[in-house]
mmCIF file of C-alpha atoms in Angstrom:
data_model
loop_
_atom_site.group_PDB
_atom_site.id
_atom_site.type_symbol
_atom_site.label_atom_id
_atom_site.label_comp_id
_atom_site.label_asym_id
_atom_site.label_seq_id
_atom_site.Cartn_x
_atom_site.Cartn_y
_atom_site.Cartn_z
ATOM 1 C CA MET X 1 -1.039 74.973 9.271
ATOM 2 C CA THR X 2 2.156 73.763 7.909
ATOM 3 C CA LEU X 3 2.910 70.087 7.274
ATOM 4 C CA LYS X 4 5.572 67.811 8.994
ATOM 5 C CA LEU X 5 7.482 65.583 6.809
ATOM 6 C CA HIS X 6 9.158 62.596 7.856
ATOM 7 C CA TRP X 7 11.496 60.014 6.150
ATOM 8 C CA PHE X 8 12.223 56.052 6.936
ATOM 9 C CA LEU X 9 15.249 54.226 7.794
ATOM 10 C CA PRO X 10 15.588 51.032 5.961
ATOM 11 C CA THR X 11 16.780 48.737 8.737
ATOM 12 C CA THR X 12 15.643 45.654 6.572
ATOM 13 C CA GLY X 13 18.002 46.727 3.847
ATOM 14 C CA ASP X 14 17.604 49.160 0.861
ATOM 15 C CA GLY X 15 18.254 48.952 -2.990
ATOM 16 C CA ARG X 16 16.776 49.962 -6.290
ATOM 17 C CA THR X 17 14.154 47.100 -6.478
ATOM 18 C CA ILE X 18 11.330 46.843 -3.850
ATOM 19 C CA VAL X 19 12.996 45.170 -0.790
ATOM 20 C CA GLU X 20 10.721 42.335 0.005
ATOM 21 C CA HIS X 21 11.073 41.840 3.782
ATOM 22 C CA PHE X 22 8.053 42.466 5.928
ATOM 23 C CA HIS X 23 6.305 41.276 9.210
ATOM 24 C CA ALA X 24 4.435 38.498 7.848
ATOM 25 C CA SER X 25 7.084 36.816 5.831
ATOM 26 C CA ARG X 26 7.772 33.006 6.215
ATOM 27 C CA ASP X 27 10.933 33.467 4.511
ATOM 28 C CA ALA X 28 13.640 36.382 4.111
ATOM 29 C CA GLY X 29 12.221 37.484 0.741
ATOM 30 C CA ALA X 30 14.614 39.342 -1.719
ATOM 31 C CA ASN X 31 18.023 40.075 -0.434
ATOM 32 C CA ALA X 32 18.723 43.720 -0.114
ATOM 33 C CA ALA X 33 21.655 44.999 -2.471
ATOM 34 C CA ARG X 34 22.412 47.354 0.443
ATOM 35 C CA GLU X 35 22.709 45.986 4.001
ATOM 36 C CA PRO X 36 21.615 48.174 6.888
ATOM 37 C CA SER X 37 25.008 49.071 8.082
ATOM 38 C CA LEU X 38 25.242 51.689 10.532
ATOM 39 C CA GLU X 39 27.316 53.736 7.963
ATOM 40 C CA TYR X 40 24.886 53.478 5.192
ATOM 41 C CA LEU X 41 21.945 54.130 7.857
ATOM 42 C CA ALA X 42 23.947 57.242 8.964
ATOM 43 C CA GLN X 43 24.030 58.245 5.200
ATOM 44 C CA VAL X 44 20.265 58.066 4.900
ATOM 45 C CA ALA X 45 19.364 59.881 8.080
ATOM 46 C CA ARG X 46 22.009 62.490 7.428
ATOM 47 C CA ALA X 47 20.352 62.863 3.872
ATOM 48 C CA ALA X 48 16.773 63.311 5.354
ATOM 49 C CA GLU X 49 17.996 65.969 7.783
ATOM 50 C CA ALA X 50 19.826 67.744 5.099
ATOM 51 C CA ASN X 51 16.478 67.744 2.961
ATOM 52 C CA GLY X 52 14.121 68.922 5.611
ATOM 53 C CA PHE X 53 12.535 66.128 6.989
ATOM 54 C CA GLU X 54 11.647 66.442 10.860
ATOM 55 C CA GLY X 55 12.273 62.865 11.710
ATOM 56 C CA VAL X 56 12.709 59.212 10.457
ATOM 57 C CA LEU X 57 10.508 56.169 11.241
ATOM 58 C CA THR X 58 12.439 53.189 12.319
ATOM 59 C CA PRO X 59 10.450 49.867 11.609
ATOM 60 C CA THR X 60 9.981 46.935 13.943
ATOM 61 C CA GLY X 61 9.688 43.254 13.375
ATOM 62 C CA THR X 62 11.544 40.017 12.822
ATOM 63 C CA TRP X 63 13.421 41.432 9.447
ATOM 64 C CA CYS X 64 14.573 44.682 11.034
ATOM 65 C CA GLU X 65 17.477 45.625 13.251
ATOM 66 C CA ASP X 66 16.252 46.645 16.593
ATOM 67 C CA ALA X 67 14.651 50.334 16.289
ATOM 68 C CA TRP X 68 15.760 51.460 20.018
ATOM 69 C CA LEU X 69 19.414 50.454 19.226
ATOM 70 C CA THR X 70 19.579 51.672 15.636
ATOM 71 C CA THR X 71 18.087 55.136 16.323
ATOM 72 C CA ALA X 72 20.241 55.548 19.514
ATOM 73 C CA ALA X 73 23.439 54.809 17.751
ATOM 74 C CA LEU X 74 22.440 57.311 15.125
ATOM 75 C CA ILE X 75 22.095 60.255 17.526
ATOM 76 C CA ARG X 76 25.575 61.258 17.239
ATOM 77 C CA GLU X 77 25.289 61.077 13.348
ATOM 78 C CA THR X 78 22.697 63.830 13.348
ATOM 79 C CA ARG X 79 21.918 67.169 14.980
ATOM 80 C CA THR X 80 18.207 67.830 14.712
ATOM 81 C CA LEU X 81 16.607 64.861 13.344
ATOM 82 C CA LYS X 82 14.210 63.114 15.406
ATOM 83 C CA PHE X 83 13.733 59.394 15.471
ATOM 84 C CA LEU X 84 10.106 57.891 15.117
ATOM 85 C CA VAL X 85 10.838 54.491 17.092
ATOM 86 C CA ALA X 86 8.354 51.822 16.311
ATOM 87 C CA PHE X 87 7.885 49.103 19.115
ATOM 88 C CA ARG X 88 5.483 46.560 20.107
ATOM 89 C CA PRO X 89 3.745 46.667 23.511
ATOM 90 C CA GLY X 90 3.386 43.072 23.668
ATOM 91 C CA THR X 91 7.390 42.592 23.706
ATOM 92 C CA VAL X 92 8.535 44.965 26.601
ATOM 93 C CA SER X 93 7.180 46.060 29.841
ATOM 94 C CA PRO X 94 5.173 49.323 29.878
ATOM 95 C CA THR X 95 7.646 50.621 32.689
ATOM 96 C CA LEU X 96 10.523 49.603 30.994
ATOM 97 C CA ALA X 97 9.487 51.280 27.701
ATOM 98 C CA ALA X 98 8.695 54.525 29.627
ATOM 99 C CA GLN X 99 12.141 54.458 31.262
ATOM 100 C CA MET X 100 13.718 53.929 27.784
ATOM 101 C CA ALA X 101 11.884 56.600 25.914
ATOM 102 C CA GLY X 102 12.778 58.922 28.922
ATOM 103 C CA THR X 103 16.609 58.246 28.646
ATOM 104 C CA PHE X 104 16.302 58.563 24.861
ATOM 105 C CA GLN X 105 14.670 62.005 25.062
ATOM 106 C CA ARG X 106 17.373 63.128 27.580
ATOM 107 C CA ILE X 107 20.407 61.758 25.884
ATOM 108 C CA SER X 108 19.009 63.197 22.480
ATOM 109 C CA GLN X 109 18.068 66.615 23.848
ATOM 110 C CA GLY X 110 14.361 65.997 22.891
ATOM 111 C CA ARG X 111 14.517 64.019 19.678
ATOM 112 C CA VAL X 112 12.324 60.853 20.294
ATOM 113 C CA LEU X 113 8.762 60.062 18.863
ATOM 114 C CA LEU X 114 7.172 56.943 19.663
ATOM 115 C CA ASN X 115 5.139 54.609 17.208
ATOM 116 C CA VAL X 116 3.193 51.836 18.943
ATOM 117 C CA VAL X 117 2.776 49.161 16.796
ATOM 118 C CA THR X 118 0.064 46.707 18.121
ATOM 119 C CA GLY X 119 0.723 44.137 15.659
ATOM 120 C CA GLY X 120 -1.701 42.512 13.209
ATOM 121 C CA ASP X 121 0.090 39.049 12.342
ATOM 122 C CA ALA X 122 -0.344 36.069 14.539
ATOM 123 C CA VAL X 123 2.606 34.344 13.268
ATOM 124 C CA GLU X 124 4.909 37.431 13.725
ATOM 125 C CA GLN X 125 3.426 38.030 17.370
ATOM 126 C CA ARG X 126 4.050 34.633 18.332
ATOM 127 C CA ARG X 127 7.738 34.706 17.155
ATOM 128 C CA PHE X 128 7.976 37.124 19.990
ATOM 129 C CA GLY X 129 6.079 35.219 22.581
ATOM 130 C CA ASP X 130 2.683 37.049 22.350
ATOM 131 C CA TRP X 131 -0.213 34.549 22.125
ATOM 132 C CA HIS X 132 -2.868 37.295 22.553
ATOM 133 C CA ASP X 133 -5.633 37.563 19.706
ATOM 134 C CA HIS X 134 -6.365 40.733 17.605
ATOM 135 C CA ASP X 135 -8.734 42.331 20.064
ATOM 136 C CA GLN X 136 -7.042 41.547 23.181
ATOM 137 C CA ARG X 137 -3.694 43.031 21.644
ATOM 138 C CA TYR X 138 -5.438 46.469 21.225
ATOM 139 C CA ALA X 139 -6.996 46.253 24.734
ATOM 140 C CA ARG X 140 -3.328 45.557 26.211
ATOM 141 C CA THR X 141 -2.169 48.462 24.141
ATOM 142 C CA GLY X 142 -4.526 50.637 25.521
ATOM 143 C CA GLU X 143 -3.514 49.409 29.294
ATOM 144 C CA PHE X 144 0.179 49.747 28.230
ATOM 145 C CA LEU X 145 -0.072 53.443 27.140
ATOM 146 C CA GLU X 146 -2.172 54.238 30.328
ATOM 147 C CA ILE X 147 0.808 52.887 32.342
ATOM 148 C CA VAL X 148 3.506 54.800 30.124
ATOM 149 C CA ARG X 149 1.641 57.914 30.983
ATOM 150 C CA GLY X 150 1.467 57.288 34.467
ATOM 151 C CA VAL X 151 4.945 56.381 34.907
ATOM 152 C CA TRP X 152 5.594 59.806 32.892
ATOM 153 C CA SER X 153 3.576 61.717 35.531
ATOM 154 C CA GLY X 154 6.701 61.735 37.957
ATOM 155 C CA LYS X 155 4.584 60.073 40.693
ATOM 156 C CA PRO X 156 4.628 56.195 41.705
ATOM 157 C CA PHE X 157 1.670 54.732 39.463
ATOM 158 C CA ASP X 158 -0.482 51.775 40.276
ATOM 159 C CA PHE X 159 -2.579 49.993 37.670
ATOM 160 C CA ASP X 160 -4.352 46.620 37.686
ATOM 161 C CA GLY X 161 -5.874 45.698 34.254
ATOM 162 C CA GLU X 162 -7.071 42.758 32.597
ATOM 163 C CA HIS X 163 -3.667 42.297 30.801
ATOM 164 C CA LEU X 164 -1.477 44.224 32.686
ATOM 165 C CA LYS X 165 -0.562 45.176 36.490
ATOM 166 C CA VAL X 166 2.160 47.451 37.906
ATOM 167 C CA GLU X 167 2.412 48.923 41.431
ATOM 168 C CA GLY X 168 4.532 51.784 42.093
ATOM 169 C CA ALA X 169 5.801 52.096 38.391
ATOM 170 C CA THR X 170 8.072 54.959 38.191
ATOM 171 C CA SER X 171 11.504 56.053 36.520
ATOM 172 C CA ARG X 172 14.327 58.393 37.291
ATOM 173 C CA ALA X 173 12.658 61.317 35.526
ATOM 174 C CA ALA X 174 9.898 62.193 33.318
ATOM 175 C CA PRO X 175 10.889 62.954 30.048
ATOM 176 C CA ASP X 176 10.978 66.604 28.759
ATOM 177 C CA PRO X 177 9.185 67.072 26.546
ATOM 178 C CA ILE X 178 6.761 64.126 26.593
ATOM 179 C CA PRO X 179 7.375 62.207 23.582
ATOM 180 C CA PRO X 180 4.297 62.245 21.274
ATOM 181 C CA ILE X 181 2.698 58.954 20.494
ATOM 182 C CA TYR X 182 1.863 57.907 16.905
ATOM 183 C CA PHE X 183 -0.416 55.093 16.412
ATOM 184 C CA GLY X 184 -1.976 53.168 13.795
ATOM 185 C CA GLY X 185 -4.937 50.668 13.358
ATOM 186 C CA SER X 186 -8.008 50.462 11.235
ATOM 187 C CA SER X 187 -10.092 47.840 13.042
ATOM 188 C CA ALA X 188 -13.296 48.678 15.480
ATOM 189 C CA ALA X 189 -10.987 47.564 18.205
ATOM 190 C CA ALA X 190 -8.100 50.020 17.274
ATOM 191 C CA LEU X 191 -9.994 53.204 16.593
ATOM 192 C CA PRO X 192 -11.172 53.657 20.205
ATOM 193 C CA ILE X 193 -7.571 53.119 21.675
ATOM 194 C CA ALA X 194 -6.260 55.858 19.018
ATOM 195 C CA ALA X 195 -8.863 58.189 19.959
ATOM 196 C CA ARG X 196 -7.953 57.718 23.856
ATOM 197 C CA HIS X 197 -4.254 57.662 23.893
ATOM 198 C CA ALA X 198 -2.566 58.775 20.367
ATOM 199 C CA ASP X 199 -1.224 62.218 19.622
ATOM 200 C CA VAL X 200 -0.752 61.427 15.952
ATOM 201 C CA TYR X 201 -3.083 58.702 14.237
ATOM 202 C CA LEU X 202 -1.189 57.268 11.336
ATOM 203 C CA THR X 203 -3.011 55.473 8.355
ATOM 204 C CA TRP X 204 -1.455 53.765 5.223
ATOM 205 C CA GLY X 205 -2.020 55.418 2.191
ATOM 206 C CA GLU X 206 -5.459 54.612 0.865
ATOM 207 C CA PRO X 207 -7.157 56.921 -1.792
ATOM 208 C CA PRO X 208 -8.110 60.393 -0.258
ATOM 209 C CA ALA X 209 -11.516 59.375 0.142
ATOM 210 C CA GLN X 210 -11.006 56.733 2.177
ATOM 211 C CA VAL X 211 -8.399 58.306 4.367
ATOM 212 C CA ALA X 212 -10.862 61.157 4.869
ATOM 213 C CA GLU X 213 -13.733 58.644 6.030
ATOM 214 C CA LYS X 214 -11.329 57.015 8.384
ATOM 215 C CA ILE X 215 -10.268 60.427 9.858
ATOM 216 C CA ALA X 216 -13.737 61.488 10.623
ATOM 217 C CA LYS X 217 -14.128 58.347 12.532
ATOM 218 C CA VAL X 218 -11.419 58.683 14.601
ATOM 219 C CA ARG X 219 -11.673 62.632 15.074
ATOM 220 C CA GLU X 220 -15.407 61.837 16.240
ATOM 221 C CA LEU X 221 -14.205 59.018 18.817
ATOM 222 C CA ALA X 222 -11.330 61.439 19.901
ATOM 223 C CA GLU X 223 -13.881 64.438 20.592
ATOM 224 C CA GLU X 224 -16.108 61.985 22.875
ATOM 225 C CA GLN X 225 -12.992 61.591 24.912
ATOM 226 C CA GLY X 226 -12.507 65.589 24.920
ATOM 227 C CA ARG X 227 -9.399 64.990 23.015
ATOM 228 C CA LYS X 228 -7.913 66.381 19.587
ATOM 229 C CA LEU X 229 -5.381 64.348 17.479
ATOM 230 C CA ARG X 230 -3.021 65.076 14.483
ATOM 231 C CA PHE X 231 -3.345 62.841 11.709
ATOM 232 C CA GLY X 232 -0.623 61.350 9.504
ATOM 233 C CA ILE X 233 -0.200 59.067 6.617
ATOM 234 C CA ARG X 234 2.530 56.493 5.582
ATOM 235 C CA LEU X 235 3.457 56.435 1.779
ATOM 236 C CA HIS X 236 6.363 56.041 -0.323
ATOM 237 C CA THR X 237 7.234 58.411 -2.987
ATOM 238 C CA LEU X 238 8.787 58.486 -6.564
ATOM 239 C CA SER X 239 9.034 61.821 -8.100
ATOM 240 C CA ARG X 240 11.029 62.967 -11.192
ATOM 241 C CA ASP X 241 11.290 65.995 -13.265
ATOM 242 C CA THR X 242 8.489 64.959 -15.594
ATOM 243 C CA SER X 243 5.562 62.498 -15.072
ATOM 244 C CA ALA X 244 6.915 60.184 -18.037
ATOM 245 C CA GLU X 245 10.448 59.583 -15.973
ATOM 246 C CA ALA X 246 8.398 58.925 -12.768
ATOM 247 C CA TRP X 247 6.216 56.380 -14.320
ATOM 248 C CA ALA X 248 9.116 54.797 -16.242
ATOM 249 C CA GLU X 249 10.982 54.489 -12.879
ATOM 250 C CA ALA X 250 7.856 52.789 -11.318
ATOM 251 C CA GLY X 251 7.621 50.531 -14.324
ATOM 252 C CA LYS X 252 11.202 49.300 -13.577
ATOM 253 C CA LEU X 253 10.271 48.517 -10.105
ATOM 254 C CA LEU X 254 7.224 46.521 -11.397
ATOM 255 C CA ASP X 255 9.170 44.684 -14.013
ATOM 256 C CA ALA X 256 11.823 43.384 -11.501
ATOM 257 C CA ILE X 257 9.017 41.619 -9.397
ATOM 258 C CA ASP X 258 8.789 38.028 -9.687
ATOM 259 C CA PRO X 259 5.312 36.889 -10.514
ATOM 260 C CA GLU X 260 5.704 33.899 -8.211
ATOM 261 C CA ARG X 261 6.724 36.116 -5.381
ATOM 262 C CA ILE X 262 3.558 38.189 -5.946
ATOM 263 C CA ALA X 263 1.415 35.100 -5.558
ATOM 264 C CA HIS X 264 3.416 33.821 -2.631
ATOM 265 C CA THR X 265 3.095 37.213 -0.753
ATOM 266 C CA GLN X 266 -0.496 37.950 -1.510
ATOM 267 C CA LYS X 267 -1.330 34.430 -0.145
ATOM 268 C CA GLN X 268 0.409 35.465 3.127
ATOM 269 C CA LEU X 269 -1.056 38.702 3.444
ATOM 270 C CA SER X 270 -4.697 37.512 2.665
ATOM 271 C CA ALA X 271 -4.106 35.643 6.034
ATOM 272 C CA SER X 272 -3.153 38.619 8.261
ATOM 273 C CA GLU X 273 -5.599 39.694 11.072
ATOM 274 C CA SER X 274 -4.615 43.306 10.279
ATOM 275 C CA VAL X 275 -7.728 45.124 8.953
ATOM 276 C CA GLY X 276 -5.425 47.794 7.516
ATOM 277 C CA GLN X 277 -3.447 45.044 5.731
ATOM 278 C CA GLN X 278 -6.498 43.712 4.340
ATOM 279 C CA ARG X 279 -7.408 47.254 3.130
ATOM 280 C CA MET X 280 -4.006 47.812 1.472
ATOM 281 C CA ALA X 281 -4.223 44.240 -0.298
ATOM 282 C CA ALA X 282 -7.429 44.946 -1.640
ATOM 283 C CA LEU X 283 -6.150 48.019 -3.524
ATOM 284 C CA ASN X 284 -3.808 46.015 -5.869
ATOM 285 C CA LYS X 285 -5.553 42.591 -5.664
ATOM 286 C CA GLY X 286 -2.200 40.966 -6.846
ATOM 287 C CA ASN X 287 -3.198 42.000 -10.248
ATOM 288 C CA THR X 288 -0.394 43.409 -12.902
ATOM 289 C CA ASP X 289 -2.462 42.680 -15.974
ATOM 290 C CA GLY X 290 -2.686 46.640 -16.651
ATOM 291 C CA GLY X 291 0.763 47.211 -16.329
ATOM 292 C CA VAL X 292 2.483 49.998 -14.190
ATOM 293 C CA ARG X 293 -0.676 52.426 -14.809
ATOM 294 C CA GLY X 294 -3.179 49.830 -14.336
ATOM 295 C CA LEU X 295 -2.238 49.878 -10.539
ATOM 296 C CA GLU X 296 -2.972 53.588 -10.437
ATOM 297 C CA ILE X 297 -5.974 53.665 -7.835
ATOM 298 C CA HIS X 298 -6.153 57.451 -7.691
ATOM 299 C CA PRO X 299 -4.345 60.057 -9.923
ATOM 300 C CA ASN X 300 -0.710 59.652 -8.952
ATOM 301 C CA LEU X 301 -1.437 56.966 -6.311
ATOM 302 C CA TRP X 302 0.264 53.691 -7.117
ATOM 303 C CA ALA X 303 -0.404 50.579 -5.408
ATOM 304 C CA GLY X 304 2.581 48.505 -6.923
ATOM 305 C CA ILE X 305 4.634 48.418 -3.861
ATOM 306 C CA GLY X 306 1.877 46.494 -1.947
ATOM 307 C CA LEU X 307 2.435 43.527 -4.352
ATOM 308 C CA VAL X 308 5.397 42.275 -2.725
ATOM 309 C CA ARG X 309 5.448 44.395 0.777
ATOM 310 C CA GLY X 310 3.421 44.225 3.625
ATOM 311 C CA GLY X 311 2.446 47.400 5.388
ATOM 312 C CA ALA X 312 2.622 50.799 3.493
ATOM 313 C CA GLY X 313 1.756 49.477 -0.318
ATOM 314 C CA THR X 314 1.029 52.785 -1.848
ATOM 315 C CA ALA X 315 3.538 55.202 -3.582
ATOM 316 C CA LEU X 316 3.055 59.028 -4.695
ATOM 317 C CA VAL X 317 4.277 58.597 -8.356
ATOM 318 C CA GLY X 318 4.702 61.630 -10.968
ATOM 319 C CA SER X 319 6.265 65.038 -11.408
ATOM 320 C CA HIS X 320 7.391 66.927 -8.448
ATOM 321 C CA ARG X 321 4.247 69.140 -8.988
ATOM 322 C CA GLU X 322 1.882 66.272 -9.342
ATOM 323 C CA VAL X 323 3.387 64.538 -6.192
ATOM 324 C CA ALA X 324 2.845 67.953 -4.201
ATOM 325 C CA ASP X 325 -0.757 68.225 -5.662
ATOM 326 C CA LEU X 326 -1.519 64.789 -3.918
ATOM 327 C CA ILE X 327 -0.113 65.999 -0.876
ATOM 328 C CA GLU X 328 -2.088 69.192 -0.867
ATOM 329 C CA GLU X 329 -5.062 66.849 -1.502
ATOM 330 C CA TYR X 330 -4.349 64.723 1.541
ATOM 331 C CA HIS X 331 -3.893 67.802 3.667
ATOM 332 C CA ALA X 332 -7.248 69.185 2.458
ATOM 333 C CA HIS X 333 -8.570 66.071 4.129
ATOM 334 C CA GLY X 334 -6.841 66.691 7.362
ATOM 335 C CA ILE X 335 -3.630 64.891 6.948
ATOM 336 C CA GLU X 336 -0.878 67.075 8.763
ATOM 337 C CA GLU X 337 2.327 64.358 8.822
ATOM 338 C CA PHE X 338 3.696 62.632 5.973
ATOM 339 C CA VAL X 339 6.030 59.481 6.524
ATOM 340 C CA LEU X 340 7.593 58.872 3.235
ATOM 341 C CA SER X 341 10.081 56.499 1.684
ATOM 342 C CA GLY X 342 11.506 55.357 -1.432
ATOM 343 C CA TYR X 343 13.717 52.895 -3.210
ATOM 344 C CA PRO X 344 16.748 53.510 -2.683
ATOM 345 C CA HIS X 345 16.068 55.535 0.477
ATOM 346 C CA LEU X 346 19.239 57.762 0.145
ATOM 347 C CA GLU X 347 18.673 58.832 -3.538
ATOM 348 C CA GLU X 348 15.015 59.289 -3.129
ATOM 349 C CA ALA X 349 15.375 61.651 -0.121
ATOM 350 C CA TYR X 350 17.076 63.956 -2.290
ATOM 351 C CA TRP X 351 14.625 63.605 -5.261
ATOM 352 C CA PHE X 352 12.093 64.480 -2.931
ATOM 353 C CA GLY X 353 13.763 67.286 -1.162
ATOM 354 C CA GLU X 354 14.998 68.877 -4.072
ATOM 355 C CA GLY X 355 12.145 68.502 -6.232
ATOM 356 C CA VAL X 356 8.793 68.159 -4.100
ATOM 357 C CA ARG X 357 9.636 70.117 -1.070
ATOM 358 C CA PRO X 358 10.238 73.320 -3.028
ATOM 359 C CA GLU X 359 6.851 72.859 -4.571
ATOM 360 C CA LEU X 360 5.421 72.308 -1.074
ATOM 361 C CA VAL X 361 7.407 75.791 0.065
ATOM 362 C CA ARG X 362 5.902 77.651 -2.713
ATOM 363 C CA ARG X 363 2.514 76.641 -1.571
ATOM 364 C CA GLY X 364 3.166 77.734 2.068
ATOM 365 C CA LEU X 365 2.858 74.066 3.365
ATOM 366 C CA VAL X 366 6.070 73.679 4.696
ATOM 367 C CA PRO X 367 8.823 76.197 5.519
ATOM 368 C CA ALA X 368 11.830 77.136 3.702
ATOM 369 C CA LEU X 369 14.974 75.615 4.964
#
């Protein structure tokens, strides 16, 4: 089965160093060299489309531009590119979310994908008025998605749960096709919700063996529900014509990071309630003593991004062929969708599209453009 490749819209800003804004920050972090103007984001979106990416993930959180509004503005800037819109169930009603997704699907002619972000940091959640604890948030997400699918059924839908209640929930018309739901979460509270409601289960870029273990758990839970999921992974990428060139670029990213910023960020991340974030932080341990290659936690998998960035903290680093090798290794463990990014996002879309993608085409993993 061929892979699906997605890119990322840097709605926090972009640059040639790691942009440090992230969901758990108590401050704004390092300034972006490129502000996330509509003009710049349109360049990134068009670059992704030109280089064969199916869609682009647009993040959600304090330091991002709003994902719904940003992606809606980019519909007319692209022709085929899909938009993986991240949103939080605790900040919008399920009926309204179903209506928004339906409207987006119609005006874009079927180009919306939904990334449900339950949220794992209490400070960030409370900014948006959400005072549920970690497990309650996942329980509410399950109810939320049940209502959303009920609204999309085309008939008035009633639901009375522990966290949410609607009566006669409906919308003008059901979206056609129904947008696939992408969902991530590594905790015991998250996995059953993914198994029951997700179409694509997303994981951050842990080493392949750990990813395989997680996939097996989710697949088993989904089978118990009589369901079959697709699996995706969120990673950064840094590929060049030679391995030495790629690692030299990774070294530049590492050298530009202030050690005080690493300590500050790691302190924040250690307080995260997100099990996935805890697993990411454990990969780098805030330690740069071994230099750039000391953060290589699996051949061509680099944990340096996570020193100062929450969420996805690992990158595929190497020659185009080496990066394709690691993608193929993940695919052998069941990963079918790759959500990628790089600094800066405009240039790295071309490095990947012109370097790695042809390797994947030769291996029959993606279709030729």
